XYZ file of C-alpha atoms in Angstrom:
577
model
C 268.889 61.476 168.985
C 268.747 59.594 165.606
C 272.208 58.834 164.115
C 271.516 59.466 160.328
C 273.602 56.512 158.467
C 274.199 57.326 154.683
C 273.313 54.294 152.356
C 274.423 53.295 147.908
C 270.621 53.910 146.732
C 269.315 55.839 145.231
C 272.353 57.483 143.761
C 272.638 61.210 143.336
C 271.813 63.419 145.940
C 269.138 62.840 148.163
C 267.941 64.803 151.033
C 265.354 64.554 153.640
C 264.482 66.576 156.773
C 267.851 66.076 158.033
C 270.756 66.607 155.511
C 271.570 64.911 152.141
C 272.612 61.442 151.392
C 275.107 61.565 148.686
C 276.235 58.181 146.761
C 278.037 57.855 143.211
C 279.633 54.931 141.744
C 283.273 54.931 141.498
C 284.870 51.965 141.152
C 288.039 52.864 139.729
C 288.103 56.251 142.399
C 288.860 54.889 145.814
C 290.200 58.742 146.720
C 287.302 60.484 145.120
C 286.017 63.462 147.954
C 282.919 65.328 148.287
C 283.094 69.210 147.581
C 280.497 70.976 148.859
C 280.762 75.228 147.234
C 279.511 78.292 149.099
C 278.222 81.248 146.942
C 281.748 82.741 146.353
C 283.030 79.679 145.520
C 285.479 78.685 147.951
C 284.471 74.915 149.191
C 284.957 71.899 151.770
C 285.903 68.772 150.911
C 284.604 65.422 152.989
C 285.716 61.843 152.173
C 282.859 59.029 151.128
C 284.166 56.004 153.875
C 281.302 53.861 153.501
C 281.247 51.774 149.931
C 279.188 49.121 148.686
C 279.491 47.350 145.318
C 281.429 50.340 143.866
C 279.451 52.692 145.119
C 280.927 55.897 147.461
C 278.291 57.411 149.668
C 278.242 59.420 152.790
C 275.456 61.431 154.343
C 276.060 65.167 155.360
C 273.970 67.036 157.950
C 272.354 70.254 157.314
C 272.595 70.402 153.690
C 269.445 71.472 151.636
C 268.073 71.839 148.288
C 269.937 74.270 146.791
C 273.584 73.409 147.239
C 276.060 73.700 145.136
C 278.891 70.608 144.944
C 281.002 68.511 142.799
C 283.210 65.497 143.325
C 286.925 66.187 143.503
C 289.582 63.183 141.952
C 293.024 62.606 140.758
C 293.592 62.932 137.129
C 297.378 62.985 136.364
C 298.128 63.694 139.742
C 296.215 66.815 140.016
C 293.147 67.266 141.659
C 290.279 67.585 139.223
C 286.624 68.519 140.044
C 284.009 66.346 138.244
C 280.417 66.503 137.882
C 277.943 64.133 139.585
C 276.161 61.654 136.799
C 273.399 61.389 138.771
C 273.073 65.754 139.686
C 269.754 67.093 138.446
C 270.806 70.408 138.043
C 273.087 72.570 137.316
C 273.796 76.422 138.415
C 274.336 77.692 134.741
C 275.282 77.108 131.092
C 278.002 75.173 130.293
C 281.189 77.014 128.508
C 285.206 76.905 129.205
C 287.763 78.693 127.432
C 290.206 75.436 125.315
C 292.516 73.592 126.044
C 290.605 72.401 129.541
C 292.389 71.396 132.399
C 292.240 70.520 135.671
C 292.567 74.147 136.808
C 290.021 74.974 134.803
C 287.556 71.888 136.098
C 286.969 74.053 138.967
C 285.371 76.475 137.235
C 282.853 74.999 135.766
C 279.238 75.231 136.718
C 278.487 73.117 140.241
C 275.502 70.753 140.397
C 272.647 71.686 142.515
C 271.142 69.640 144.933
C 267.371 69.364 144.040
C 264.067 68.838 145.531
C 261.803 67.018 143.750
C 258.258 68.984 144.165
C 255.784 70.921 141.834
C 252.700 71.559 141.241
C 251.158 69.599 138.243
C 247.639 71.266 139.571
C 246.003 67.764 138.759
C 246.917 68.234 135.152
C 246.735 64.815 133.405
C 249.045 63.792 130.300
C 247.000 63.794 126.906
C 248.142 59.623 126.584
C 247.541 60.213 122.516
C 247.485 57.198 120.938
C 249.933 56.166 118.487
C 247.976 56.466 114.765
C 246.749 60.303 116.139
C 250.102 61.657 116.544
C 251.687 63.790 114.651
C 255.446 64.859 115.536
C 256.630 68.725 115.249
C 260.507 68.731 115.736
C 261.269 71.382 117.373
C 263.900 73.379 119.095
C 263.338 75.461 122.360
C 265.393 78.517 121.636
C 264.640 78.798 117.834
C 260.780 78.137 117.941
C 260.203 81.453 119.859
C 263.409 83.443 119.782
C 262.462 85.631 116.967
C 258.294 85.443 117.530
C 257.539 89.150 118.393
C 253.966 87.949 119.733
C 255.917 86.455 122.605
C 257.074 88.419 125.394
C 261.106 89.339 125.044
C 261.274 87.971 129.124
C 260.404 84.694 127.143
C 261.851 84.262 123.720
C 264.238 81.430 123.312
C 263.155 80.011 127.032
C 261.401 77.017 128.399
C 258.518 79.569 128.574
C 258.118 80.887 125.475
C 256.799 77.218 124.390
C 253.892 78.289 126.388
C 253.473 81.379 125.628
C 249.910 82.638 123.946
C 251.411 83.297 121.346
C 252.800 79.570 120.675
C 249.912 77.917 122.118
C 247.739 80.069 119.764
C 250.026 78.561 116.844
C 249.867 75.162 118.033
C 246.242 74.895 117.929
C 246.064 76.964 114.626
C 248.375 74.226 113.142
C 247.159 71.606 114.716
C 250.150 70.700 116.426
C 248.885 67.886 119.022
C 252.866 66.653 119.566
C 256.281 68.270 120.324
C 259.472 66.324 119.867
C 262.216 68.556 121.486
C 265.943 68.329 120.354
C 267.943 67.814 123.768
C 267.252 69.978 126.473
C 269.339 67.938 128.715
C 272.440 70.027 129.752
C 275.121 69.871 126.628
C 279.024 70.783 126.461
C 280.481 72.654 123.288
C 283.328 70.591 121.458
C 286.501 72.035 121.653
C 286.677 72.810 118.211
C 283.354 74.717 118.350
C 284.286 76.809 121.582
C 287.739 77.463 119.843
C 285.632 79.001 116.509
C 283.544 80.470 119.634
C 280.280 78.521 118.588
C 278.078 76.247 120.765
C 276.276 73.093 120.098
C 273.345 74.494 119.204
C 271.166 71.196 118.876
C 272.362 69.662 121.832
C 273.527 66.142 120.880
C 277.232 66.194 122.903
C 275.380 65.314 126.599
C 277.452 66.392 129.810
C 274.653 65.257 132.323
C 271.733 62.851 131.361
C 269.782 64.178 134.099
C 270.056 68.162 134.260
C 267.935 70.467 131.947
C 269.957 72.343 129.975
C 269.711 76.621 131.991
C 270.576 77.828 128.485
C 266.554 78.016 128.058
C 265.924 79.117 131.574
C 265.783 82.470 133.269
C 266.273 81.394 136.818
C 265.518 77.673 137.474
C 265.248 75.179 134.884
C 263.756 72.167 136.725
C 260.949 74.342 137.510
C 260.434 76.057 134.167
C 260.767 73.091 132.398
C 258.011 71.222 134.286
C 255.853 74.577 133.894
C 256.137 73.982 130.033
C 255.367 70.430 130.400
C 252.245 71.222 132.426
C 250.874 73.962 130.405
C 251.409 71.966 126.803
C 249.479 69.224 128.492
C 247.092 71.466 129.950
C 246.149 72.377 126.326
C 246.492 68.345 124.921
C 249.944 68.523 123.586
C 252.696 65.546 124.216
C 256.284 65.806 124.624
C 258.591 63.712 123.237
C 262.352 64.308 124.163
C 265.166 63.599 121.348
C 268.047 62.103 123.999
C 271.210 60.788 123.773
C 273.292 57.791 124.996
C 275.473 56.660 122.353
C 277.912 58.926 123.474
C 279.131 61.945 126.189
C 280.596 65.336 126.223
C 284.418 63.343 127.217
C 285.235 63.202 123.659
C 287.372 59.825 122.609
C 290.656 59.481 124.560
C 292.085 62.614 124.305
C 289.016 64.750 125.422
C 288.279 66.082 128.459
C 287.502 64.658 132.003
C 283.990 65.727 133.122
C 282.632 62.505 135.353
C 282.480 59.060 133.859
C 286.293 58.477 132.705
C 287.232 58.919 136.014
C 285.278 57.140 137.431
C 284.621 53.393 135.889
C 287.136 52.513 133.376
C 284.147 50.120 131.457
C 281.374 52.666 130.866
C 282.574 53.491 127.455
C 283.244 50.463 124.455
C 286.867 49.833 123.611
C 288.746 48.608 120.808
C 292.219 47.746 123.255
C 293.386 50.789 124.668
C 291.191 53.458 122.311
C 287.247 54.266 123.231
C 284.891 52.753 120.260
C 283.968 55.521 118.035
C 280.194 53.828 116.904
C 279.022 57.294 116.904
C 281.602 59.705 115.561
C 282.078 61.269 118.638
C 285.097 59.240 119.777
C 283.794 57.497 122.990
C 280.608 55.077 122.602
C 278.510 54.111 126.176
C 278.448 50.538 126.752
C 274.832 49.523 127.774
C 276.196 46.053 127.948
C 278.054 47.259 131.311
C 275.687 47.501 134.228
C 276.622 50.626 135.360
C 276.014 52.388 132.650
C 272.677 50.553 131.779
C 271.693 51.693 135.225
C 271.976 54.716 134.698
C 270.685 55.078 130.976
C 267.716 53.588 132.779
C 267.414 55.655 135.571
C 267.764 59.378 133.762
C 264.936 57.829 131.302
C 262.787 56.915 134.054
C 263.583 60.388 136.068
C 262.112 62.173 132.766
C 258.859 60.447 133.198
C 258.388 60.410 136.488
C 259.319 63.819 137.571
C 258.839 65.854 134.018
C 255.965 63.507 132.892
C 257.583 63.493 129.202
C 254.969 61.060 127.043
C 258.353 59.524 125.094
C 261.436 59.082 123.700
C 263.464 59.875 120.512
C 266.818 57.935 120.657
C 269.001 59.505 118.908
C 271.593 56.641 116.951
C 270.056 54.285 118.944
C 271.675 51.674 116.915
C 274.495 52.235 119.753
C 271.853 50.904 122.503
C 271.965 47.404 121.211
C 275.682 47.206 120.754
C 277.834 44.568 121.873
C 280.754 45.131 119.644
C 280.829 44.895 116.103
C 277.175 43.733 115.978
C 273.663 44.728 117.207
C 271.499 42.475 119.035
C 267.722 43.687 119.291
C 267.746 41.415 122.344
C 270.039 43.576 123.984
C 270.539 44.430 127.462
C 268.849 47.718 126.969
C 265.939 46.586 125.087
C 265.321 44.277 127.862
C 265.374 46.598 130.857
C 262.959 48.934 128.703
C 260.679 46.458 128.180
C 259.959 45.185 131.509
C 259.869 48.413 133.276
C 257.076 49.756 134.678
C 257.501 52.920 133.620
C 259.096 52.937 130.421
C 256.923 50.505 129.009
C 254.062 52.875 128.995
C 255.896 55.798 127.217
C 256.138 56.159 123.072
C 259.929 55.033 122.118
C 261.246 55.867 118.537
C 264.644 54.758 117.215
C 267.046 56.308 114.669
C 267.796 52.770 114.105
C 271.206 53.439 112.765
C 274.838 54.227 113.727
C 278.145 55.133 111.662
C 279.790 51.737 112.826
C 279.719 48.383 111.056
C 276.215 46.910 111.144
C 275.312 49.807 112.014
C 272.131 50.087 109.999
C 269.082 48.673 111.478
C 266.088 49.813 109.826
C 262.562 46.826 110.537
C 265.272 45.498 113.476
C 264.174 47.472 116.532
C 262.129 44.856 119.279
C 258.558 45.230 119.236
C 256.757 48.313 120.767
C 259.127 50.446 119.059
C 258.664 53.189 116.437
C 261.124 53.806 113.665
C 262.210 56.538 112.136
C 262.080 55.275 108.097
C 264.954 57.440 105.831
C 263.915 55.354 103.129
C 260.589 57.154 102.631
C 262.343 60.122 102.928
C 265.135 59.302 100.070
C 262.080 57.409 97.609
C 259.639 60.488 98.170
C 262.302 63.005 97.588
C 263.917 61.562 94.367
C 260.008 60.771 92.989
C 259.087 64.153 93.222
C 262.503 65.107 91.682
C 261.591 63.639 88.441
C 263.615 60.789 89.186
C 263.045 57.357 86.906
C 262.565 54.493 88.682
C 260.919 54.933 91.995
C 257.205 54.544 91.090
C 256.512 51.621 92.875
C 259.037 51.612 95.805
C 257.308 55.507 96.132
C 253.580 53.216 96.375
C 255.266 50.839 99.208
C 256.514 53.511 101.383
C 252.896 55.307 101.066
C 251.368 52.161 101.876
C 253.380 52.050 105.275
C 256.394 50.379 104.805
C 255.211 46.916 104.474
C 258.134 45.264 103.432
C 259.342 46.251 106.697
C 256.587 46.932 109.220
C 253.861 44.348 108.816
C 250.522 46.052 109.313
C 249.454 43.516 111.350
C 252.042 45.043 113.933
C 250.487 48.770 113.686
C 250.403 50.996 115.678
C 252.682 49.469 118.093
C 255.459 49.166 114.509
C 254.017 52.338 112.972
C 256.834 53.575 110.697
C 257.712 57.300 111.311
C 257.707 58.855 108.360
C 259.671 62.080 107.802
C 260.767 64.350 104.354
C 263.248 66.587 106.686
C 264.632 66.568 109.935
C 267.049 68.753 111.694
C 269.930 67.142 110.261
C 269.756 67.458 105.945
C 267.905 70.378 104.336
C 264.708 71.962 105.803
C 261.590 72.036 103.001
C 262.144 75.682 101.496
C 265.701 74.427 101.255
C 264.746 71.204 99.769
C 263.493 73.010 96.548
C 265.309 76.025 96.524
C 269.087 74.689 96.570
C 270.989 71.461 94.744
C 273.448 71.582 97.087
C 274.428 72.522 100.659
C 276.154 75.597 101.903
C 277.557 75.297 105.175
C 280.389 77.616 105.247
C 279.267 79.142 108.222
C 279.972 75.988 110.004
C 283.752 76.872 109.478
C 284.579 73.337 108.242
C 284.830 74.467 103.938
C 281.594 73.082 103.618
C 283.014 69.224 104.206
C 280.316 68.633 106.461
C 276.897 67.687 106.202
C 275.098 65.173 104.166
C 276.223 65.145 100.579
C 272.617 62.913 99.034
C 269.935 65.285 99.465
C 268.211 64.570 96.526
C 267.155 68.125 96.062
C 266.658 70.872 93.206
C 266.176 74.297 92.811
C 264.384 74.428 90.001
C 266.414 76.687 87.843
C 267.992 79.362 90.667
C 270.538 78.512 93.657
C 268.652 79.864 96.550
C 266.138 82.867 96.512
C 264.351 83.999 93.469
C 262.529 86.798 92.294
C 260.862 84.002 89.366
C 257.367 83.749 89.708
C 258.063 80.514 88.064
C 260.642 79.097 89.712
C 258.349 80.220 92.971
C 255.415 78.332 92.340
C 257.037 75.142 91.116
C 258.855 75.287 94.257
C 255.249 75.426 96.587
C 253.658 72.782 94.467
C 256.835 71.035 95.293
C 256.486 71.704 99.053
C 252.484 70.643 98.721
C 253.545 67.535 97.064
C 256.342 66.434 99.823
C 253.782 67.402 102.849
C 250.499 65.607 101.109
C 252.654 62.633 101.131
C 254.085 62.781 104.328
C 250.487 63.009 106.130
C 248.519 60.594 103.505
C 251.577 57.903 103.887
C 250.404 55.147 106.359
C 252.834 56.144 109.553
C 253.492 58.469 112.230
C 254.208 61.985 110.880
C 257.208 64.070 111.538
C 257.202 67.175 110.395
C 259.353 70.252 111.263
C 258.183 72.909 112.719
C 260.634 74.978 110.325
C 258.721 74.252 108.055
C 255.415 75.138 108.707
C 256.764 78.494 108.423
C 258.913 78.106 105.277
C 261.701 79.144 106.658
C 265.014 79.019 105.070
C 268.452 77.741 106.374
C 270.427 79.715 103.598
C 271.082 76.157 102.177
C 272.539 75.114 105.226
C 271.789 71.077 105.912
C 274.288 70.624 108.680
C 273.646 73.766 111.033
C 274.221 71.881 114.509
C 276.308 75.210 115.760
C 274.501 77.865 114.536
C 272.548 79.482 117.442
C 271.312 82.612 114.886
C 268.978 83.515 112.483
C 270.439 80.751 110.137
C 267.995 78.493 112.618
C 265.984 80.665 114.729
C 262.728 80.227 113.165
C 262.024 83.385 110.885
C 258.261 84.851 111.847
C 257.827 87.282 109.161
C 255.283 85.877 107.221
C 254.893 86.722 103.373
C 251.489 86.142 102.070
C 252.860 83.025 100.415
C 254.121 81.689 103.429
C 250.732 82.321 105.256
C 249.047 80.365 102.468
C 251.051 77.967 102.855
C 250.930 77.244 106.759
C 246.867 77.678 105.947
C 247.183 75.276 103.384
C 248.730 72.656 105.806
C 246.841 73.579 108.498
C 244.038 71.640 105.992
C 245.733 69.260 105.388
C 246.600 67.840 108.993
C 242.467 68.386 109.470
C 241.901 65.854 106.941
C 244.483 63.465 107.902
C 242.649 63.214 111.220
C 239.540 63.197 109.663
C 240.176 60.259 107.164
C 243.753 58.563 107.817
C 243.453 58.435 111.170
C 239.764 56.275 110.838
C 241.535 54.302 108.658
C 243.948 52.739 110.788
C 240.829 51.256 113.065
C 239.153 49.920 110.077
C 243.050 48.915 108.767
C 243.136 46.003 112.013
C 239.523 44.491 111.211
C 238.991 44.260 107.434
C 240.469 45.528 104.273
C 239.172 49.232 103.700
C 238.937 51.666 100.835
C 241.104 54.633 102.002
C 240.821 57.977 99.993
C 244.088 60.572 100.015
C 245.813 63.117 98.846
C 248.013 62.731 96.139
C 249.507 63.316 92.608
C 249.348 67.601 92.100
C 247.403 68.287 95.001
C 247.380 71.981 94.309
C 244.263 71.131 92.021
C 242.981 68.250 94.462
C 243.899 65.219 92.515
C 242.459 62.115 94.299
C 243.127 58.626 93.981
C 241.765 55.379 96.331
C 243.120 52.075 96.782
C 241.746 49.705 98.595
C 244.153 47.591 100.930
C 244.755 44.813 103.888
C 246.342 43.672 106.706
C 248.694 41.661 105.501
């Protein structure tokens, strides 16, 4: 008989034909035990005796995929259940009724032991080069929640992105490229479960590893991959928007959910108080191995075992911390670069945070994309009437140049955006001059105050035939730019729809109508999804040419621009330089 000896690597929860091998670093947890949950949720603990570098591991007979466990440790002298960093999956949504405790720890949804096997029925990833993409933000509960074409059983679920009815949209749109706010599992703030709301967009990360079941009828490993599969099948990417600047453990005060307990140097401090680079309270140090390690190895599980085609970091400013300053030669960048994995994926930075030094637009290493607010802000206010932005509005159509040489396309495309899920969606943009978030419960305090917007001579809907058709030349103007600006498109999938946020700019916790994507579609609205429909056609039929031509010789590109509801033209010819 074979003595099975449990081992540090790979951390997580392993299992074989035997049991499970179970291994977590704990440093600062020398009493930290194993609790393994049966179905009505009484458990056994077992102690991890063997340790190596930090690491706790011990290997348990008889266990299989489909367990349910935690890690049980001391906080305050009470024993407190804790998630695993490395877990996969999780049984079901996250949620706990405030103030949490160590009572209520226990209660929380277990992690799952996983195996890691699907069918990708020889389904290859569409590997879309750079200058063809075009990015469609998107959320998986409010892209289909509201779509009576797709099947109830599916609305708001992992599924209903493949749906017919979605599919049939993507390729009436042309949509060749999804960038998904986080799907990996998220915790509610305190202050939003206390007003009973969630995080709807997902940016306050509990596990790095673990789809989100919010989207998932039964299992979301297996429904995510399904999605994956079948957008590839029909030649769309995915791009995931994830998060490591921060976690769900909320500054010093918050709660205890795995890493504080376990590593006392996975989070940035000023003294005794957690860095607050993000806003959040508690900012990951990817200057400390452990956390690098695992930064790097949820990033590398999402390719290798979702097959995602990229990255969206959300203030990734955060990644290249050390301190008060960023270094583009980070740590982080480092790893990223010479992995054989990550290396071949599409990465894109928000390449800013809210702490000093914190904005880093043209700083990000090479290989990377940026996200580029400026064209956003020059667009916006040129469109606006504003004085003074004529020829900065000419460099940001021309690509950026003062801060992504062409030379350096496609692998320093800029990506160019007009909205995004945080600031006003289009129909917003022209319909209101300022933001109403009052459904946010915070007196409208939050949310961007420079949105460089205008509604034209109404606050919000209209019955003005005027008003009404100033506002969709408006929208035609923002979108011809966006697609006929040299750059990677982002475009939200709000908008393709016109749909309207009730002038909300800020509406991270509203999991309603406010942002569930509205499918009743006025004539105008129809014309107007036709219209861009058009529009991304001849982007790929002339910009995306032009990028070829762009890296050999100087070219004569022709585009879009001025009032393109009558087709105004104009040409320019341009270089490499």
């Amino acid at each position: 008989m074979t003595v099975q000896c449990s081992r540090p690597y790979p951390l997580g929860a392993t299992t074989d034909n035997s049991g499970c091998n179970f291994a977590i670093h704990a440093p600062d947890c020398p009493d930290i035990q194993l609790a393994l949950f049966e179905e009505n949720g009484e458990f056994v603990t077992h102690t991890l005796d063997n340790e190596y570098a930090g690491i706790r591991h011990v290997y348990i007979h008889g266990v299989k995929p489909g367990q349910r466990y935690g890690y049980v440790v001391q906080v305050q002298g009470k024993p407190h259940l804790i998630s695993d960093p490395y877990a996969k999956a999780l049984e079901s949504a996250l949620k706990y009724n405030t103030p949490f405790s160590s009572s209520k720890s226990f209660r929380l949804p277990k992690c799952i032991v996983c195996e890691d096997t699907f069918d990708w029925q020889g389904i290859a990833a569409p590997n879309r080069p750079r200058d063809e993409m075009i990015l469609f933000e998107t959320h998986v509960k409010g892209v289909s929640k509201l779509n009576p074409e797709v099947p109830e059983a599916q609305r708001g679920a992992y599924s209903g992105l493949v749906s017919d009815a979605m599919l049939a949209f993507y390729r009436k749109q042309g949509i060749n490229t999804l960038q998904l706010l986080p799907i990996a599992a998220c915790m509610h703030e305190p202050h939003l479960l206390n007003m009973n709301k969630v995080n709807y967009w997902g940016y306050n990360p509990y596990l790095f590893m673990a789809p989100d079941p919010r989207y998932a009828a039964n299992d979301a490993c297996t429904e995510l991959k399904t999605a994956i599969r079948e957008l590839h099948r029909n030649g769309i990417e995915v791009i995931l928007d994830v998060v490591y600047n921060h976690t769900a453990e909320g500054g010093q005060d918050g709660p205890v959910f795995n890493l504080k307990a376990l590593d006392n140097h996975y989070y940035l401090t000023h003294g005794s108080h957690f860095a607050n680079y993000t806003g959040c309270g508690n900012t990951l140090d990817l200057s400390h191995q452990a956390s690098l390690n695992l930064v790097m190895d949820t990033l590398r599980h999402w390719v290798s075992e979702y097959r995602i085609d990229g990255f969206r970091f959300d203030l990734a400013a955060t990644l290249g911390r050390e301190g008060d300053h960023f270094n583009a030669g980070g740590a982080f960048f480092k790893a990223v670069a010479q992995d054989p994995v990550l290396k071949q994926v599409k990465l894109i930075a928000e390449p800013w945070d809210i702490g000093p030094n914190g904005y880093q637009v043209g700083s990000f290493p090479f290989g990377w994309n940026e996200c580029n607010d400026r064209l956003r802000d020059i667009t916006r206010s040129f469109w606006r009437g504003d004085r003074g932005y004529l020829k900065e509005f000419a460099t940001r159509l021309m690509g950026s140049r003062d801060l992504y040489s062409a030379a350096n396309w496609p692998y320093r495309m800029t990506v160019n955006y007009i909205t995004y899920h945080d600031g006003f969606c289009m129909q917003d943009l022209v319909s209101y001059k300022h933001k109403h978030n009052e459904a946010n419960g915070e007196q409208n305090r939050d949310g961007h105050g420079d949105n460089r917007s205008d509604n034209y001579g109404v606050e919000g809907e209209t019955e003005s035939n005027t008003i009404t058709a100033k506002r969709e030349k408006q929208k035609r103007n923002f979108m011809a730019s966006l697609l006929f600006s040299f750059g990677i498109p982002h475009i939200l999938t709000a908008d393709v729809l016109s749909h309207t946020q009730k002038g909300n700019n800020n509406a991270y916790c509203q999991d309603n109508d406010i942002s569930w994507l509205n499918w009743e579609l006025s004539d105008r609205k129809t014309a107007f999804a036709d219209w861009l429909s058009e529009m991304i056609q001849a982007r790929n039929q002339f910009m995306v040419l032009s990028f070829a031509l762009l890296a050999a010789s100087p070219v004569t590109i022709t585009a879009f621009s001025g009032d393109v509801s009558t087709g105004i033209l104009w040409s320019t010819t341009i270089g490499t330089n």
